[in-house]
PDB file of C-alpha atoms and ligand atoms in Angstrom:
ATOM      1  CA  UNK D   1       8.822 -40.166   6.621  1.00  0.00           C
ATOM      2  CA  UNK D   2      12.000 -38.566   5.290  1.00  0.00           C
ATOM      3  CA  UNK D   3      14.836 -41.072   5.098  1.00  0.00           C
ATOM      4  CA  UNK D   4      17.603 -38.676   5.950  1.00  0.00           C
ATOM      5  CA  UNK D   5      18.326 -36.726   9.112  1.00  0.00           C
ATOM      6  CA  UNK D   6      21.377 -35.107   7.484  1.00  0.00           C
ATOM      7  CA  UNK D   7      20.999 -31.336   7.126  1.00  0.00           C
ATOM      8  CA  UNK D   8      22.738 -29.231   4.496  1.00  0.00           C
ATOM      9  CA  UNK D   9      25.725 -27.229   5.672  1.00  0.00           C
ATOM     10  CA  UNK D  10      24.932 -24.528   8.222  1.00  0.00           C
ATOM     11  CA  UNK D  11      24.779 -21.041   6.685  1.00  0.00           C
ATOM     12  CA  UNK D  12      27.932 -18.968   6.547  1.00  0.00           C
ATOM     13  CA  UNK D  13      28.201 -16.178   9.072  1.00  0.00           C
ATOM     14  CA  UNK D  14      31.076 -13.684   9.387  1.00  0.00           C
ATOM     15  CA  UNK D  15      34.437 -15.325  10.053  1.00  0.00           C
ATOM     16  CA  UNK D  16      35.389 -16.218  13.613  1.00  0.00           C
ATOM     17  CA  UNK D  17      38.832 -17.106  15.011  1.00  0.00           C
ATOM     18  CA  UNK D  18      39.854 -20.635  14.082  1.00  0.00           C
ATOM     19  CA  UNK D  19      38.074 -23.247  16.172  1.00  0.00           C
ATOM     20  CA  UNK D  20      35.511 -20.766  17.437  1.00  0.00           C
ATOM     21  CA  UNK D  21      31.947 -21.050  16.168  1.00  0.00           C
ATOM     22  CA  UNK D  22      30.296 -17.735  15.449  1.00  0.00           C
ATOM     23  CA  UNK D  23      27.199 -17.125  17.494  1.00  0.00           C
ATOM     24  CA  UNK D  24      24.140 -16.494  15.342  1.00  0.00           C
ATOM     25  CA  UNK D  25      22.937 -12.924  15.814  1.00  0.00           C
ATOM     26  CA  UNK D  26      19.829 -11.029  14.727  1.00  0.00           C
ATOM     27  CA  UNK D  27      21.926  -9.288  12.039  1.00  0.00           C
ATOM     28  CA  UNK D  28      22.751 -12.689  10.546  1.00  0.00           C
ATOM     29  CA  UNK D  29      19.047 -13.447  10.130  1.00  0.00           C
ATOM     30  CA  UNK D  30      18.626 -10.225   8.175  1.00  0.00           C
ATOM     31  CA  UNK D  31      21.650 -11.103   6.026  1.00  0.00           C
ATOM     32  CA  UNK D  32      20.148 -14.524   5.386  1.00  0.00           C
ATOM     33  CA  UNK D  33      16.845 -13.005   4.275  1.00  0.00           C
ATOM     34  CA  UNK D  34      18.699 -10.628   1.948  1.00  0.00           C
ATOM     35  CA  UNK D  35      20.750 -13.500   0.527  1.00  0.00           C
ATOM     36  CA  UNK D  36      17.721 -15.791   0.179  1.00  0.00           C
ATOM     37  CA  UNK D  37      19.257 -18.381   2.546  1.00  0.00           C
ATOM     38  CA  UNK D  38      16.558 -20.230   4.519  1.00  0.00           C
ATOM     39  CA  UNK D  39      16.593 -19.757   8.295  1.00  0.00           C
ATOM     40  CA  UNK D  40      16.233 -22.913  10.404  1.00  0.00           C
ATOM     41  CA  UNK D  41      14.476 -22.776  13.760  1.00  0.00           C
ATOM     42  CA  UNK D  42      13.434 -25.639  16.016  1.00  0.00           C
ATOM     43  CA  UNK D  43      12.094 -25.815  19.536  1.00  0.00           C
ATOM     44  CA  UNK D  44      14.066 -27.352  22.400  1.00  0.00           C
ATOM     45  CA  UNK D  45      13.470 -27.377  26.116  1.00  0.00           C
ATOM     46  CA  UNK D  46      16.533 -28.921  27.754  1.00  0.00           C
ATOM     47  CA  UNK D  47      20.318 -29.002  27.582  1.00  0.00           C
ATOM     48  CA  UNK D  48      20.531 -32.366  25.795  1.00  0.00           C
ATOM     49  CA  UNK D  49      18.323 -31.454  22.835  1.00  0.00           C
ATOM     50  CA  UNK D  50      19.552 -27.858  22.850  1.00  0.00           C
ATOM     51  CA  UNK D  51      23.087 -29.180  22.345  1.00  0.00           C
ATOM     52  CA  UNK D  52      21.984 -31.599  19.606  1.00  0.00           C
ATOM     53  CA  UNK D  53      20.061 -28.915  17.683  1.00  0.00           C
ATOM     54  CA  UNK D  54      23.075 -26.643  18.030  1.00  0.00           C
ATOM     55  CA  UNK D  55      25.506 -29.313  16.842  1.00  0.00           C
ATOM     56  CA  UNK D  56      23.233 -29.990  13.836  1.00  0.00           C
ATOM     57  CA  UNK D  57      23.652 -26.347  12.789  1.00  0.00           C
ATOM     58  CA  UNK D  58      20.158 -25.071  13.539  1.00  0.00           C
ATOM     59  CA  UNK D  59      20.184 -21.231  13.489  1.00  0.00           C
ATOM     60  CA  UNK D  60      17.581 -20.482  16.152  1.00  0.00           C
ATOM     61  CA  UNK D  61      16.360 -22.507  19.088  1.00  0.00           C
ATOM     62  CA  UNK D  62      12.917 -21.528  20.313  1.00  0.00           C
ATOM     63  CA  UNK D  63      12.265 -22.367  23.929  1.00  0.00           C
ATOM     64  CA  UNK D  64       8.585 -22.493  23.096  1.00  0.00           C
ATOM     65  CA  UNK D  65       5.658 -22.327  25.460  1.00  0.00           C
ATOM     66  CA  UNK D  66       4.711 -25.505  23.566  1.00  0.00           C
ATOM     67  CA  UNK D  67       6.731 -26.953  26.475  1.00  0.00           C
ATOM     68  CA  UNK D  68       3.462 -26.756  28.388  1.00  0.00           C
ATOM     69  CA  UNK D  69       1.927 -29.331  26.052  1.00  0.00           C
ATOM     70  CA  UNK D  70       4.818 -31.515  24.841  1.00  0.00           C
ATOM     71  CA  UNK D  71       6.866 -31.591  28.064  1.00  0.00           C
ATOM     72  CA  UNK D  72       4.429 -30.843  30.882  1.00  0.00           C
ATOM     73  CA  UNK D  73       1.337 -32.566  29.461  1.00  0.00           C
ATOM     74  CA  UNK D  74      -1.150 -29.670  29.541  1.00  0.00           C
ATOM     75  CA  UNK D  75      -3.909 -29.402  26.893  1.00  0.00           C
ATOM     76  CA  UNK D  76      -2.988 -25.824  25.987  1.00  0.00           C
ATOM     77  CA  UNK D  77      -0.030 -23.475  26.463  1.00  0.00           C
ATOM     78  CA  UNK D  78      -1.987 -21.269  28.860  1.00  0.00           C
ATOM     79  CA  UNK D  79      -0.758 -22.760  32.183  1.00  0.00           C
ATOM     80  CA  UNK D  80       2.910 -22.101  31.287  1.00  0.00           C
ATOM     81  CA  UNK D  81       4.612 -19.731  33.738  1.00  0.00           C
ATOM     82  CA  UNK D  82       7.596 -17.385  33.626  1.00  0.00           C
ATOM     83  CA  UNK D  83       9.455 -19.730  35.981  1.00  0.00           C
ATOM     84  CA  UNK D  84       8.928 -22.706  33.655  1.00  0.00           C
ATOM     85  CA  UNK D  85      10.268 -20.868  30.582  1.00  0.00           C
ATOM     86  CA  UNK D  86      13.119 -19.415  32.650  1.00  0.00           C
ATOM     87  CA  UNK D  87      14.170 -22.913  33.716  1.00  0.00           C
ATOM     88  CA  UNK D  88      13.920 -24.337  30.180  1.00  0.00           C
ATOM     89  CA  UNK D  89      15.888 -21.376  28.748  1.00  0.00           C
ATOM     90  CA  UNK D  90      18.670 -21.852  31.289  1.00  0.00           C
ATOM     91  CA  UNK D  91      18.868 -25.564  30.456  1.00  0.00           C
ATOM     92  CA  UNK D  92      18.972 -24.969  26.679  1.00  0.00           C
ATOM     93  CA  UNK D  93      21.586 -22.235  27.142  1.00  0.00           C
ATOM     94  CA  UNK D  94      23.825 -24.708  28.982  1.00  0.00           C
ATOM     95  CA  UNK D  95      23.676 -26.981  25.928  1.00  0.00           C
ATOM     96  CA  UNK D  96      23.680 -24.628  22.930  1.00  0.00           C
ATOM     97  CA  UNK D  97      26.592 -22.437  21.906  1.00  0.00           C
ATOM     98  CA  UNK D  98      26.066 -21.203  18.353  1.00  0.00           C
ATOM     99  CA  UNK D  99      22.297 -21.007  17.865  1.00  0.00           C
ATOM    100  CA  UNK D 100      20.423 -17.866  18.839  1.00  0.00           C
ATOM    101  CA  UNK D 101      18.131 -18.770  21.736  1.00  0.00           C
ATOM    102  CA  UNK D 102      14.620 -17.315  21.732  1.00  0.00           C
ATOM    103  CA  UNK D 103      12.471 -17.389  24.885  1.00  0.00           C
ATOM    104  CA  UNK D 104       8.755 -17.662  24.199  1.00  0.00           C
ATOM    105  CA  UNK D 105       7.002 -15.311  26.606  1.00  0.00           C
ATOM    106  CA  UNK D 106       4.181 -17.256  28.275  1.00  0.00           C
ATOM    107  CA  UNK D 107       0.545 -16.236  28.591  1.00  0.00           C
ATOM    108  CA  UNK D 108       0.087 -13.227  30.924  1.00  0.00           C
ATOM    109  CA  UNK D 109       3.803 -12.457  31.149  1.00  0.00           C
ATOM    110  CA  UNK D 110       3.593  -9.586  28.615  1.00  0.00           C
ATOM    111  CA  UNK D 111      -0.070  -8.751  27.999  1.00  0.00           C
ATOM    112  CA  UNK D 112      -0.874  -6.644  31.078  1.00  0.00           C
ATOM    113  CA  UNK D 113       1.627  -3.781  30.784  1.00  0.00           C
ATOM    114  CA  UNK D 114       4.769  -3.106  28.738  1.00  0.00           C
ATOM    115  CA  UNK D 115       6.634  -2.613  32.044  1.00  0.00           C
ATOM    116  CA  UNK D 116       5.757  -6.135  33.167  1.00  0.00           C
ATOM    117  CA  UNK D 117       6.796  -7.446  29.740  1.00  0.00           C
ATOM    118  CA  UNK D 118      10.178  -5.720  30.060  1.00  0.00           C
ATOM    119  CA  UNK D 119      10.735  -7.136  33.546  1.00  0.00           C
ATOM    120  CA  UNK D 120       9.851 -10.680  32.470  1.00  0.00           C
ATOM    121  CA  UNK D 121      11.832 -10.486  29.220  1.00  0.00           C
ATOM    122  CA  UNK D 122      14.803  -9.371  31.320  1.00  0.00           C
ATOM    123  CA  UNK D 123      14.525 -12.589  33.335  1.00  0.00           C
ATOM    124  CA  UNK D 124      14.690 -14.649  30.133  1.00  0.00           C
ATOM    125  CA  UNK D 125      17.756 -12.793  28.878  1.00  0.00           C
ATOM    126  CA  UNK D 126      19.450 -13.260  32.243  1.00  0.00           C
ATOM    127  CA  UNK D 127      18.642 -16.984  31.988  1.00  0.00           C
ATOM    128  CA  UNK D 128      20.476 -17.195  28.649  1.00  0.00           C
ATOM    129  CA  UNK D 129      18.101 -16.159  25.820  1.00  0.00           C
ATOM    130  CA  UNK D 130      19.153 -13.587  23.239  1.00  0.00           C
ATOM    131  CA  UNK D 131      15.628 -12.678  22.080  1.00  0.00           C
ATOM    132  CA  UNK D 132      12.013 -13.107  23.135  1.00  0.00           C
ATOM    133  CA  UNK D 133       8.904 -14.013  21.177  1.00  0.00           C
ATOM    134  CA  UNK D 134       5.444 -12.612  21.827  1.00  0.00           C
ATOM    135  CA  UNK D 135       2.134 -13.580  20.223  1.00  0.00           C
ATOM    136  CA  UNK D 136      -0.563 -11.412  18.750  1.00  0.00           C
ATOM    137  CA  UNK D 137      -1.030  -8.029  17.173  1.00  0.00           C
ATOM    138  CA  UNK D 138      -2.819  -4.766  17.754  1.00  0.00           C
ATOM    139  CA  UNK D 139      -1.876  -1.490  19.443  1.00  0.00           C
ATOM    140  CA  UNK D 140      -1.122  -3.033  22.873  1.00  0.00           C
ATOM    141  CA  UNK D 141       1.283  -5.563  21.417  1.00  0.00           C
ATOM    142  CA  UNK D 142       2.963  -2.847  19.344  1.00  0.00           C
ATOM    143  CA  UNK D 143       3.486  -0.790  22.489  1.00  0.00           C
ATOM    144  CA  UNK D 144       5.140  -3.804  24.105  1.00  0.00           C
ATOM    145  CA  UNK D 145       7.342  -4.420  21.052  1.00  0.00           C
ATOM    146  CA  UNK D 146       8.405  -0.751  21.258  1.00  0.00           C
ATOM    147  CA  UNK D 147       9.161  -0.975  24.987  1.00  0.00           C
ATOM    148  CA  UNK D 148      11.253  -4.141  24.611  1.00  0.00           C
ATOM    149  CA  UNK D 149      13.158  -3.154  21.484  1.00  0.00           C
ATOM    150  CA  UNK D 150      13.847   0.365  22.780  1.00  0.00           C
ATOM    151  CA  UNK D 151      15.906  -1.084  25.629  1.00  0.00           C
ATOM    152  CA  UNK D 152      17.783  -3.496  23.383  1.00  0.00           C
ATOM    153  CA  UNK D 153      15.765  -6.690  23.743  1.00  0.00           C
ATOM    154  CA  UNK D 154      15.232  -8.257  20.309  1.00  0.00           C
ATOM    155  CA  UNK D 155      11.593  -9.240  19.818  1.00  0.00           C
ATOM    156  CA  UNK D 156      10.183 -11.849  17.462  1.00  0.00           C
ATOM    157  CA  UNK D 157       6.483 -11.502  16.700  1.00  0.00           C
ATOM    158  CA  UNK D 158       3.997 -14.310  16.117  1.00  0.00           C
ATOM    159  CA  UNK D 159       0.792 -13.815  14.133  1.00  0.00           C
ATOM    160  CA  UNK D 160      -1.826 -16.016  12.469  1.00  0.00           C
ATOM    161  CA  UNK D 161      -2.766 -18.961  14.653  1.00  0.00           C
ATOM    162  CA  UNK D 162      -1.678 -17.719  18.058  1.00  0.00           C
ATOM    163  CA  UNK D 163      -2.105 -20.627  20.499  1.00  0.00           C
ATOM    164  CA  UNK D 164      -2.348 -18.398  23.589  1.00  0.00           C
ATOM    165  CA  UNK D 165      -5.628 -17.089  22.101  1.00  0.00           C
ATOM    166  CA  UNK D 166      -7.016 -20.583  21.468  1.00  0.00           C
ATOM    167  CA  UNK D 167     -10.295 -19.785  23.235  1.00  0.00           C
ATOM    168  CA  UNK D 168     -10.861 -16.499  21.378  1.00  0.00           C
ATOM    169  CA  UNK D 169     -10.069 -18.266  18.091  1.00  0.00           C
ATOM    170  CA  UNK D 170     -12.454 -21.133  18.991  1.00  0.00           C
ATOM    171  CA  UNK D 171      -9.763 -23.749  18.478  1.00  0.00           C
ATOM    172  CA  UNK D 172      -6.574 -24.339  16.546  1.00  0.00           C
ATOM    173  CA  UNK D 173      -7.582 -23.370  13.021  1.00  0.00           C
ATOM    174  CA  UNK D 174      -6.044 -21.719   9.980  1.00  0.00           C
ATOM    175  CA  UNK D 175      -6.178 -17.904  10.060  1.00  0.00           C
ATOM    176  CA  UNK D 176      -6.271 -15.229   7.348  1.00  0.00           C
ATOM    177  CA  UNK D 177      -8.524 -17.099   4.949  1.00  0.00           C
ATOM    178  CA  UNK D 178     -10.807 -14.194   4.022  1.00  0.00           C
ATOM    179  CA  UNK D 179      -9.531 -11.156   2.107  1.00  0.00           C
ATOM    180  CA  UNK D 180     -10.365  -8.968   5.087  1.00  0.00           C
ATOM    181  CA  UNK D 181      -8.441 -11.138   7.586  1.00  0.00           C
ATOM    182  CA  UNK D 182      -5.519 -11.417   5.176  1.00  0.00           C
ATOM    183  CA  UNK D 183      -5.342  -7.624   4.785  1.00  0.00           C
ATOM    184  CA  UNK D 184      -5.473  -7.218   8.560  1.00  0.00           C
ATOM    185  CA  UNK D 185      -2.573  -9.654   9.067  1.00  0.00           C
ATOM    186  CA  UNK D 186      -0.537  -7.899   6.327  1.00  0.00           C
ATOM    187  CA  UNK D 187      -1.095  -4.535   7.989  1.00  0.00           C
ATOM    188  CA  UNK D 188      -0.297  -5.905  11.451  1.00  0.00           C
ATOM    189  CA  UNK D 189       2.979  -7.429  10.242  1.00  0.00           C
ATOM    190  CA  UNK D 190       3.969  -4.081   8.710  1.00  0.00           C
ATOM    191  CA  UNK D 191       3.015  -2.064  11.809  1.00  0.00           C
ATOM    192  CA  UNK D 192       4.818  -4.474  14.149  1.00  0.00           C
ATOM    193  CA  UNK D 193       7.926  -4.183  11.997  1.00  0.00           C
ATOM    194  CA  UNK D 194       7.715  -0.397  12.346  1.00  0.00           C
ATOM    195  CA  UNK D 195       7.385  -0.831  16.124  1.00  0.00           C
ATOM    196  CA  UNK D 196      10.756  -2.613  16.206  1.00  0.00           C
ATOM    197  CA  UNK D 197      10.281  -6.346  15.569  1.00  0.00           C
ATOM    198  CA  UNK D 198      13.399  -8.304  14.594  1.00  0.00           C
ATOM    199  CA  UNK D 199      11.573 -11.192  12.881  1.00  0.00           C
ATOM    200  CA  UNK D 200       8.078 -12.638  12.782  1.00  0.00           C
ATOM    201  CA  UNK D 201       6.606 -16.147  13.044  1.00  0.00           C
ATOM    202  CA  UNK D 202       3.665 -16.809  10.711  1.00  0.00           C
ATOM    203  CA  UNK D 203       1.615 -19.742  11.952  1.00  0.00           C
ATOM    204  CA  UNK D 204      -1.084 -21.562   9.978  1.00  0.00           C
ATOM    205  CA  UNK D 205      -1.971 -18.958   7.385  1.00  0.00           C
ATOM    206  CA  UNK D 206      -2.539 -19.561   3.659  1.00  0.00           C
ATOM    207  CA  UNK D 207       0.704 -20.051   1.726  1.00  0.00           C
ATOM    208  CA  UNK D 208      -0.012 -17.175  -0.615  1.00  0.00           C
ATOM    209  CA  UNK D 209      -0.586 -14.774   2.279  1.00  0.00           C
ATOM    210  CA  UNK D 210       2.726 -15.896   3.869  1.00  0.00           C
ATOM    211  CA  UNK D 211       4.427 -15.274   0.516  1.00  0.00           C
ATOM    212  CA  UNK D 212       2.936 -11.769   0.305  1.00  0.00           C
ATOM    213  CA  UNK D 213       3.894 -10.853   3.893  1.00  0.00           C
ATOM    214  CA  UNK D 214       7.436 -12.193   3.302  1.00  0.00           C
ATOM    215  CA  UNK D 215       7.782  -9.987   0.223  1.00  0.00           C
ATOM    216  CA  UNK D 216       6.257  -6.961   1.955  1.00  0.00           C
ATOM    217  CA  UNK D 217       8.278  -6.802   5.194  1.00  0.00           C
ATOM    218  CA  UNK D 218      12.021  -6.265   5.539  1.00  0.00           C
ATOM    219  CA  UNK D 219      12.305  -8.510   8.616  1.00  0.00           C
ATOM    220  CA  UNK D 220      12.652 -12.298   8.251  1.00  0.00           C
ATOM    221  CA  UNK D 221       9.458 -14.354   8.342  1.00  0.00           C
ATOM    222  CA  UNK D 222       9.581 -17.813   9.912  1.00  0.00           C
ATOM    223  CA  UNK D 223       6.736 -20.097   8.980  1.00  0.00           C
ATOM    224  CA  UNK D 224       4.994 -22.989  10.668  1.00  0.00           C
ATOM    225  CA  UNK D 225       2.156 -24.455   8.655  1.00  0.00           C
ATOM    226  CA  UNK D 226       2.454 -21.397   6.407  1.00  0.00           C
ATOM    227  CA  UNK D 227       4.062 -22.971   3.348  1.00  0.00           C
ATOM    228  CA  UNK D 228       7.427 -22.768   1.611  1.00  0.00           C
ATOM    229  CA  UNK D 229       7.650 -19.049   0.799  1.00  0.00           C
ATOM    230  CA  UNK D 230       8.729 -17.787   4.243  1.00  0.00           C
ATOM    231  CA  UNK D 231      12.341 -16.796   4.942  1.00  0.00           C
ATOM    232  CA  UNK D 232      12.657 -19.688   7.386  1.00  0.00           C
ATOM    233  CA  UNK D 233      10.780 -22.536   9.022  1.00  0.00           C
ATOM    234  CA  UNK D 234      10.172 -23.635  12.594  1.00  0.00           C
ATOM    235  CA  UNK D 235       8.917 -26.974  13.865  1.00  0.00           C
ATOM    236  CA  UNK D 236       8.201 -28.285  17.336  1.00  0.00           C
ATOM    237  CA  UNK D 237      10.977 -30.745  18.149  1.00  0.00           C
ATOM    238  CA  UNK D 238       8.560 -33.473  19.248  1.00  0.00           C
ATOM    239  CA  UNK D 239       6.781 -33.349  15.867  1.00  0.00           C
ATOM    240  CA  UNK D 240       9.907 -33.661  13.746  1.00  0.00           C
ATOM    241  CA  UNK D 241      11.389 -36.404  15.923  1.00  0.00           C
ATOM    242  CA  UNK D 242       8.169 -38.405  15.770  1.00  0.00           C
ATOM    243  CA  UNK D 243       7.412 -38.193  19.501  1.00  0.00           C
ATOM    244  CA  UNK D 244       3.961 -36.628  19.057  1.00  0.00           C
ATOM    245  CA  UNK D 245       1.102 -39.098  18.845  1.00  0.00           C
ATOM    246  CA  UNK D 246      -1.059 -36.851  16.650  1.00  0.00           C
ATOM    247  CA  UNK D 247       1.255 -34.331  14.947  1.00  0.00           C
ATOM    248  CA  UNK D 248      -0.183 -31.441  12.921  1.00  0.00           C
ATOM    249  CA  UNK D 249      -0.649 -32.243   9.240  1.00  0.00           C
ATOM    250  CA  UNK D 250       1.974 -29.709   8.109  1.00  0.00           C
ATOM    251  CA  UNK D 251       4.771 -31.284  10.205  1.00  0.00           C
ATOM    252  CA  UNK D 252       7.265 -33.739   8.726  1.00  0.00           C
ATOM    253  CA  UNK D 253       8.528 -36.700  10.755  1.00  0.00           C
ATOM    254  CA  UNK D 254      12.307 -37.099  10.341  1.00  0.00           C
ATOM    255  CA  UNK D 255      12.597 -39.903  12.874  1.00  0.00           C
ATOM    256  CA  UNK D 256      10.230 -42.317  14.609  1.00  0.00           C
ATOM    257  CA  UNK D 257      11.518 -41.737  18.117  1.00  0.00           C
ATOM    258  CA  UNK D 258       8.205 -42.710  19.685  1.00  0.00           C
ATOM    259  CA  UNK D 259       8.311 -46.222  18.202  1.00  0.00           C
ATOM    260  CA  UNK D 260      12.048 -46.563  18.921  1.00  0.00           C
ATOM    261  CA  UNK D 261      11.617 -45.405  22.517  1.00  0.00           C
ATOM    262  CA  UNK D 262       8.699 -47.778  23.105  1.00  0.00           C
ATOM    263  CA  UNK D 263      10.774 -50.654  21.712  1.00  0.00           C
ATOM    264  CA  UNK D 264      13.715 -49.753  23.960  1.00  0.00           C
ATOM    265  CA  UNK D 265      11.597 -49.420  27.138  1.00  0.00           C
ATOM    266  CA  UNK D 266       9.783 -52.708  26.413  1.00  0.00           C
ATOM    267  CA  UNK D 267      13.031 -54.542  25.778  1.00  0.00           C
ATOM    268  CA  UNK D 268      14.573 -53.139  28.959  1.00  0.00           C
ATOM    269  CA  UNK D 269      11.505 -54.180  31.008  1.00  0.00           C
ATOM    270  CA  UNK D 270      11.641 -57.676  29.511  1.00  0.00           C
ATOM    271  CA  UNK D 271      15.379 -57.991  30.155  1.00  0.00           C
ATOM    272  CA  UNK D 272      14.950 -56.967  33.803  1.00  0.00           C
ATOM    273  CA  UNK D 273      12.026 -59.359  34.284  1.00  0.00           C
ATOM    274  CA  UNK D 274      13.906 -62.198  32.633  1.00  0.00           C
ATOM    275  CA  UNK D 275      17.037 -61.316  34.638  1.00  0.00           C
ATOM    276  CA  UNK D 276      19.084 -60.963  31.463  1.00  0.00           C
ATOM    277  CA  UNK D 277      20.011 -57.404  32.555  1.00  0.00           C
ATOM    278  CA  UNK D 278      22.321 -56.699  34.292  1.00  0.00           C
ATOM    279  CA  UNK D 279      24.770 -59.388  33.413  1.00  0.00           C
ATOM    280  CA  UNK D 280      26.727 -61.377  35.966  1.00  0.00           C
TER     281      UNK D 280
HETATM  282  O1  LIG K   1       5.685 -22.543  21.411  1.00  0.00           O
HETATM  283  C1  LIG K   1       6.041 -22.886  20.287  1.00  0.00           C
HETATM  284  O2  LIG K   1       6.605 -23.962  20.061  1.00  0.00           O
HETATM  285  C2  LIG K   1       5.765 -21.977  19.187  1.00  0.00           C
HETATM  286  C3  LIG K   1       5.986 -22.474  17.797  1.00  0.00           C
HETATM  287  C4  LIG K   1       4.847 -23.324  17.405  1.00  0.00           C
HETATM  288  C5  LIG K   1       6.214 -21.368  16.833  1.00  0.00           C
HETATM  289  O3  LIG K   1       5.345 -20.888  19.400  1.00  0.00           O
END
């Protein structure tokens, strides 16, 4: 476990009036890639943790459909609905001021038609997000990226291990291991960029492939389980805070909140039972 929760200073963005924090914008992410400054993204699902991530200087907060698993207790992200993400986005937006908020579009909210994707993405922007993320690749996804970006909705892509396709992928496993798969992912990243993507998440692909995609595309790459060569990194909040019982091997635990929370709940229960809380 890392012994320090201190983060280095937040990246510089264009000057704002004194006392006003500059909101992170898509353009800043592109400047950061150009300047070689790592982009920091973390998930959050409520106002409390949204505010804490924001105060810590995180650049992007992803209101991930991982909420389905880490908050709502489902086995996969598939049961997550538009209403759930809308509610989590609104809560995070009430807590975060500076970070750019990304709404993760849930399963079946963008796959059927680009029109439906636009309507649902609009709901997330109205709830307080400044960008949306969609998983997958291929011509249908590119059409959706085009439809969203053409009306001014920034879109972040997500390729490699795409959890909404867990059944088609036969489980959560590393992607892009063969030369053929790697070439396909490279091509898809390039074509999605041409369709209008603002950035792209690379999940669980070989480090060298992530390095090659990062060098090839002009948009920022944000890795998760994809090694150190991406333009930025994202982690699920519960993994980095040590709340997940079985975190993925690539995650780093910066705090043992699970053990601390268990200790606190047990002590509280004991105090109540022993009548030492509340005090006279
Ligand atoms: O939903 C999520 O948290 C994500 C990250 C794992 C990138 O998509």
